[in-house]
PDB file of C-alpha atoms in Angstrom:
ATOM      1  CA  UNK A  18       7.054 -11.669  47.245  1.00  0.00           C
ATOM      2  CA  UNK A  19       4.590 -10.387  44.678  1.00  0.00           C
ATOM      3  CA  UNK A  20       5.689  -8.309  41.696  1.00  0.00           C
ATOM      4  CA  UNK A  21       4.942  -4.586  41.886  1.00  0.00           C
ATOM      5  CA  UNK A  22       1.847  -3.319  40.108  1.00  0.00           C
ATOM      6  CA  UNK A  23       2.529  -1.717  36.726  1.00  0.00           C
ATOM      7  CA  UNK A  24       0.987   1.592  35.870  1.00  0.00           C
ATOM      8  CA  UNK A  25      -0.800   0.977  32.537  1.00  0.00           C
ATOM      9  CA  UNK A  26      -0.710   4.652  31.554  1.00  0.00           C
ATOM     10  CA  UNK A  27       3.094   4.859  31.453  1.00  0.00           C
ATOM     11  CA  UNK A  28       3.715   1.527  29.720  1.00  0.00           C
ATOM     12  CA  UNK A  29       4.440   1.179  26.020  1.00  0.00           C
ATOM     13  CA  UNK A  30       1.616   1.940  23.657  1.00  0.00           C
ATOM     14  CA  UNK A  31      -0.110  -1.016  21.982  1.00  0.00           C
ATOM     15  CA  UNK A  32       1.097   0.347  18.636  1.00  0.00           C
ATOM     16  CA  UNK A  33       4.736   0.580  19.722  1.00  0.00           C
ATOM     17  CA  UNK A  34       6.743   3.703  20.390  1.00  0.00           C
ATOM     18  CA  UNK A  35       9.516   5.760  18.858  1.00  0.00           C
ATOM     19  CA  UNK A  36      10.834   5.665  15.308  1.00  0.00           C
ATOM     20  CA  UNK A  37      10.816   2.503  13.184  1.00  0.00           C
ATOM     21  CA  UNK A  38      12.563   1.541   9.941  1.00  0.00           C
ATOM     22  CA  UNK A  39      10.650   2.561   6.820  1.00  0.00           C
ATOM     23  CA  UNK A  40      10.654  -0.922   5.261  1.00  0.00           C
ATOM     24  CA  UNK A  41       9.495  -2.474   8.519  1.00  0.00           C
ATOM     25  CA  UNK A  42       6.655   0.053   8.879  1.00  0.00           C
ATOM     26  CA  UNK A  43       5.460  -0.557   5.298  1.00  0.00           C
ATOM     27  CA  UNK A  44       5.416  -4.278   6.069  1.00  0.00           C
ATOM     28  CA  UNK A  45       3.611  -3.787   9.416  1.00  0.00           C
ATOM     29  CA  UNK A  46       0.999  -1.572   7.719  1.00  0.00           C
ATOM     30  CA  UNK A  47       0.452  -4.347   5.133  1.00  0.00           C
ATOM     31  CA  UNK A  48       1.317  -2.323   2.049  1.00  0.00           C
ATOM     32  CA  UNK A  49       3.688  -5.120   0.966  1.00  0.00           C
ATOM     33  CA  UNK A  50       3.544  -8.885   1.496  1.00  0.00           C
ATOM     34  CA  UNK A  51       7.161  -9.229   2.591  1.00  0.00           C
ATOM     35  CA  UNK A  52       9.737  -7.010   4.161  1.00  0.00           C
ATOM     36  CA  UNK A  53      12.108  -7.561   1.232  1.00  0.00           C
ATOM     37  CA  UNK A  54       9.427  -6.244  -1.169  1.00  0.00           C
ATOM     38  CA  UNK A  55       9.027  -3.218   1.085  1.00  0.00           C
ATOM     39  CA  UNK A  56      12.800  -2.654   1.067  1.00  0.00           C
ATOM     40  CA  UNK A  57      12.856  -2.921  -2.741  1.00  0.00           C
ATOM     41  CA  UNK A  58      10.040  -0.359  -2.973  1.00  0.00           C
ATOM     42  CA  UNK A  59      12.155   2.059  -0.914  1.00  0.00           C
ATOM     43  CA  UNK A  60      14.742   2.020  -3.712  1.00  0.00           C
ATOM     44  CA  UNK A  61      12.088   3.210  -6.169  1.00  0.00           C
ATOM     45  CA  UNK A  62      10.283   6.533  -6.335  1.00  0.00           C
ATOM     46  CA  UNK A  63       9.396   7.026  -2.661  1.00  0.00           C
ATOM     47  CA  UNK A  64       9.252  10.259  -0.688  1.00  0.00           C
ATOM     48  CA  UNK A  65       9.190  10.862   3.047  1.00  0.00           C
ATOM     49  CA  UNK A  66       7.892  14.344   3.925  1.00  0.00           C
ATOM     50  CA  UNK A  67       8.557  15.449   0.343  1.00  0.00           C
ATOM     51  CA  UNK A  68      12.212  14.305   0.367  1.00  0.00           C
ATOM     52  CA  UNK A  69      13.420  11.303  -1.677  1.00  0.00           C
ATOM     53  CA  UNK A  70      14.140   8.214   0.411  1.00  0.00           C
ATOM     54  CA  UNK A  71      17.734   7.027   0.229  1.00  0.00           C
ATOM     55  CA  UNK A  72      17.596   3.807   2.248  1.00  0.00           C
ATOM     56  CA  UNK A  73      14.999   1.386   3.620  1.00  0.00           C
ATOM     57  CA  UNK A  74      16.499   1.950   7.075  1.00  0.00           C
ATOM     58  CA  UNK A  75      15.302   5.563   7.177  1.00  0.00           C
ATOM     59  CA  UNK A  76      13.372   6.162  10.428  1.00  0.00           C
ATOM     60  CA  UNK A  77       9.637   6.884  10.281  1.00  0.00           C
ATOM     61  CA  UNK A  78       7.803   8.704  13.072  1.00  0.00           C
ATOM     62  CA  UNK A  79       4.144   9.532  13.699  1.00  0.00           C
ATOM     63  CA  UNK A  80       3.143  12.570  11.654  1.00  0.00           C
ATOM     64  CA  UNK A  81       5.398  11.739   8.683  1.00  0.00           C
ATOM     65  CA  UNK A  82       3.825  11.676   5.205  1.00  0.00           C
ATOM     66  CA  UNK A  83       4.851   8.939   2.750  1.00  0.00           C
ATOM     67  CA  UNK A  84       4.322   9.067  -1.012  1.00  0.00           C
ATOM     68  CA  UNK A  85       5.015   5.893  -2.985  1.00  0.00           C
ATOM     69  CA  UNK A  86       3.912   3.843  -5.979  1.00  0.00           C
ATOM     70  CA  UNK A  87       1.993   0.637  -5.390  1.00  0.00           C
ATOM     71  CA  UNK A  88       0.614  -1.382  -8.310  1.00  0.00           C
ATOM     72  CA  UNK A  89       0.159   1.496 -10.810  1.00  0.00           C
ATOM     73  CA  UNK A  90      -1.303   3.776  -8.133  1.00  0.00           C
ATOM     74  CA  UNK A  91       0.391   6.588  -6.242  1.00  0.00           C
ATOM     75  CA  UNK A  92      -0.325   6.267  -2.514  1.00  0.00           C
ATOM     76  CA  UNK A  93      -0.086   9.128  -0.026  1.00  0.00           C
ATOM     77  CA  UNK A  94      -0.325   8.087   3.631  1.00  0.00           C
ATOM     78  CA  UNK A  95       0.240   9.811   6.952  1.00  0.00           C
ATOM     79  CA  UNK A  96       1.929   7.728   9.658  1.00  0.00           C
ATOM     80  CA  UNK A  97      -0.189   7.677  12.827  1.00  0.00           C
ATOM     81  CA  UNK A  98       1.733   5.064  14.839  1.00  0.00           C
ATOM     82  CA  UNK A  99       4.926   3.031  14.368  1.00  0.00           C
ATOM     83  CA  UNK A 100       3.373  -0.378  15.073  1.00  0.00           C
ATOM     84  CA  UNK A 101       4.761  -3.160  17.213  1.00  0.00           C
ATOM     85  CA  UNK A 102       3.987  -6.159  15.004  1.00  0.00           C
ATOM     86  CA  UNK A 103       2.469  -7.227  11.703  1.00  0.00           C
ATOM     87  CA  UNK A 104      -1.025  -7.873  12.912  1.00  0.00           C
ATOM     88  CA  UNK A 105      -4.427  -8.281  11.267  1.00  0.00           C
ATOM     89  CA  UNK A 106      -5.661  -5.822   8.658  1.00  0.00           C
ATOM     90  CA  UNK A 107      -7.767  -3.853  11.139  1.00  0.00           C
ATOM     91  CA  UNK A 108      -4.714  -3.302  13.333  1.00  0.00           C
ATOM     92  CA  UNK A 109      -2.610  -2.342  10.291  1.00  0.00           C
ATOM     93  CA  UNK A 110      -5.176   0.240   9.133  1.00  0.00           C
ATOM     94  CA  UNK A 111      -4.905   1.977  12.508  1.00  0.00           C
ATOM     95  CA  UNK A 112      -1.232   2.743  11.752  1.00  0.00           C
ATOM     96  CA  UNK A 113      -1.928   5.235   8.948  1.00  0.00           C
ATOM     97  CA  UNK A 114      -4.367   7.707   7.453  1.00  0.00           C
ATOM     98  CA  UNK A 115      -4.846   7.409   3.704  1.00  0.00           C
ATOM     99  CA  UNK A 116      -4.464  10.830   2.041  1.00  0.00           C
ATOM    100  CA  UNK A 117      -4.524   9.467  -1.511  1.00  0.00           C
ATOM    101  CA  UNK A 118      -6.725  11.676  -3.681  1.00  0.00           C
ATOM    102  CA  UNK A 119      -9.748   9.958  -5.209  1.00  0.00           C
ATOM    103  CA  UNK A 120      -9.352   8.883  -8.799  1.00  0.00           C
ATOM    104  CA  UNK A 121     -11.321  11.022 -11.248  1.00  0.00           C
ATOM    105  CA  UNK A 122     -14.230   9.249 -12.923  1.00  0.00           C
ATOM    106  CA  UNK A 123     -13.422   8.172 -16.479  1.00  0.00           C
ATOM    107  CA  UNK A 124     -14.912  10.357 -19.170  1.00  0.00           C
ATOM    108  CA  UNK A 125     -17.599   8.960 -21.434  1.00  0.00           C
ATOM    109  CA  UNK A 126     -16.222   7.973 -24.796  1.00  0.00           C
ATOM    110  CA  UNK A 127     -12.727   7.328 -23.476  1.00  0.00           C
ATOM    111  CA  UNK A 128     -11.465   3.790 -24.021  1.00  0.00           C
ATOM    112  CA  UNK A 129     -11.237   1.797 -20.805  1.00  0.00           C
ATOM    113  CA  UNK A 130      -8.528  -0.707 -20.105  1.00  0.00           C
ATOM    114  CA  UNK A 131     -10.020  -3.990 -19.070  1.00  0.00           C
ATOM    115  CA  UNK A 132      -8.148  -6.553 -17.094  1.00  0.00           C
ATOM    116  CA  UNK A 133      -8.287 -10.063 -18.366  1.00  0.00           C
ATOM    117  CA  UNK A 134      -5.485 -10.433 -20.880  1.00  0.00           C
ATOM    118  CA  UNK A 135      -5.911 -12.256 -24.149  1.00  0.00           C
ATOM    119  CA  UNK A 136      -9.497 -12.831 -25.354  1.00  0.00           C
ATOM    120  CA  UNK A 137     -10.786 -16.343 -25.825  1.00  0.00           C
ATOM    121  CA  UNK A 138     -11.888 -17.658 -29.214  1.00  0.00           C
ATOM    122  CA  UNK A 139     -15.492 -17.199 -28.160  1.00  0.00           C
ATOM    123  CA  UNK A 140     -14.838 -13.545 -27.235  1.00  0.00           C
ATOM    124  CA  UNK A 141     -13.073 -12.946 -30.552  1.00  0.00           C
ATOM    125  CA  UNK A 142     -15.969 -14.427 -32.574  1.00  0.00           C
ATOM    126  CA  UNK A 143     -18.462 -12.272 -30.633  1.00  0.00           C
ATOM    127  CA  UNK A 144     -16.308  -9.205 -31.317  1.00  0.00           C
ATOM    128  CA  UNK A 145     -16.085 -10.061 -35.034  1.00  0.00           C
ATOM    129  CA  UNK A 146     -19.868 -10.502 -35.177  1.00  0.00           C
ATOM    130  CA  UNK A 147     -20.367  -7.041 -33.632  1.00  0.00           C
ATOM    131  CA  UNK A 148     -18.044  -5.478 -36.180  1.00  0.00           C
ATOM    132  CA  UNK A 149     -19.825  -7.277 -39.012  1.00  0.00           C
ATOM    133  CA  UNK A 150     -16.769  -9.257 -40.014  1.00  0.00           C
ATOM    134  CA  UNK A 151     -18.042 -12.750 -40.519  1.00  0.00           C
ATOM    135  CA  UNK A 152     -15.026 -14.924 -41.059  1.00  0.00           C
ATOM    136  CA  UNK A 153     -14.945 -17.902 -43.428  1.00  0.00           C
ATOM    137  CA  UNK A 154     -17.308 -20.452 -41.975  1.00  0.00           C
TER     138      UNK A 154
END
């Protein structure tokens, strides 16, 4: 006996269906490297449809808007699909629409923060030479 043919139009969507836990969705959408980091982020300043999030188990549905902090940036994303697994980046990007406003361009004359940490001795000597402060040599 052969199995009955399945109708592909009524089966589950490739992105999953129904609501999903907030921490799990953040992990599926690759905003955080681990689910525990996603759950910890839910305890911070996070909003779901403008309301503060109380627990990482809060359900997320397509159409919901999330606002959260990620590495010094405020992210605003609209949930498009719940997701069925943590897949590759291209699959994760199909789960949301990024509504984050573009950062304004820095004004001329404003000091810019540069990543890199502590300067090396060579950098410090070059800086001193620019300022005209020749140390004892």
